[in-house]
Structures are given as structure tokens and as C-alpha cells.
Amino acid sequence: MKYYRNTVPYTAIHGNFFSWRHKLTYGSALVTGGILSMTAWLAIYLLTSSLA
């Protein structure tokens, strides 16, 4: 299976399809994670500043 993945037909069939799909999935996950972490950081910052 490992050897087959390095051959040209596998790359031609799966390579291009998976590359843009993985980029899209990874990009959206990265953006969502960034927004969530920023929101969490902001919430913690506001909580600590209001308590202090």
C-alpha cells in the first residue's frame, strides 16, 4: 500500500483531489480555532480585569 501511494496513478487520481480538500479543511479548522482561542483569551482577559 505504501509503495502504491508513491506511484504516478495514485498521485494523479488522489493527489490533486486530496490536496485542495485538505487545504480547505485545514484552513477552515485553523480559522475556527483561531477565532475560538481569541474569543476565549478575550473572555479570560475581561474576566480577570473586571475581577481585579
Tab-separated table of C-alpha atoms in Angstrom:
chain	number	residue	atom	x	y	z
A	1	MET	CA	0.000	0.000	0.000
A	2	LYS	CA	2.832	2.381	0.871
A	3	TYR	CA	4.566	1.603	-2.398
A	4	TYR	CA	1.340	2.089	-4.358
A	5	ARG	CA	0.832	5.547	-2.866
A	6	ASN	CA	4.146	6.712	-4.322
A	7	THR	CA	3.264	5.634	-7.862
A	8	VAL	CA	2.054	8.050	-10.528
A	9	PRO	CA	-1.543	6.735	-10.974
A	10	TYR	CA	-2.337	7.111	-7.271
A	11	THR	CA	-0.976	10.662	-7.200
A	12	ALA	CA	-2.844	11.542	-10.392
A	13	ILE	CA	-6.155	10.217	-9.063
A	14	HIS	CA	-5.954	11.133	-5.377
A	15	GLY	CA	-3.180	13.710	-5.076
A	16	ASN	CA	-4.866	16.795	-6.535
A	17	PHE	CA	-8.264	15.996	-5.036
A	18	PHE	CA	-6.935	15.475	-1.530
A	19	SER	CA	-4.569	18.437	-1.633
A	20	TRP	CA	-7.241	21.105	-2.157
A	21	ARG	CA	-9.680	19.315	0.115
A	22	HIS	CA	-7.100	19.025	2.892
A	23	LYS	CA	-6.137	22.672	2.421
A	24	LEU	CA	-9.786	23.685	2.680
A	25	THR	CA	-10.414	21.530	5.760
A	26	TYR	CA	-7.164	22.533	7.462
A	27	GLY	CA	-7.681	26.201	6.607
A	28	SER	CA	-11.213	26.320	7.974
A	29	ALA	CA	-10.156	24.418	11.091
A	30	LEU	CA	-7.263	26.815	11.593
A	31	VAL	CA	-9.515	29.871	11.198
A	32	THR	CA	-12.172	28.427	13.521
A	33	GLY	CA	-9.526	27.503	16.091
A	34	GLY	CA	-8.002	30.960	15.892
A	35	ILE	CA	-11.354	32.686	16.388
A	36	LEU	CA	-12.226	30.385	19.292
A	37	SER	CA	-8.873	30.892	21.012
A	38	MET	CA	-9.088	34.674	20.531
A	39	THR	CA	-12.621	34.720	21.952
A	40	ALA	CA	-11.528	32.596	24.919
A	41	TRP	CA	-8.484	34.817	25.518
A	42	LEU	CA	-10.645	37.939	25.340
A	43	ALA	CA	-13.215	36.460	27.740
A	44	ILE	CA	-10.478	35.491	30.228
A	45	TYR	CA	-8.880	38.942	29.887
A	46	LEU	CA	-12.193	40.721	30.503
A	47	LEU	CA	-12.994	38.465	33.477
A	48	THR	CA	-9.610	38.989	35.103
A	49	SER	CA	-9.660	42.746	34.510
A	50	SER	CA	-13.179	43.099	35.922
A	51	LEU	CA	-12.317	40.980	38.977
A	52	ALA	CA	-9.047	42.771	39.687
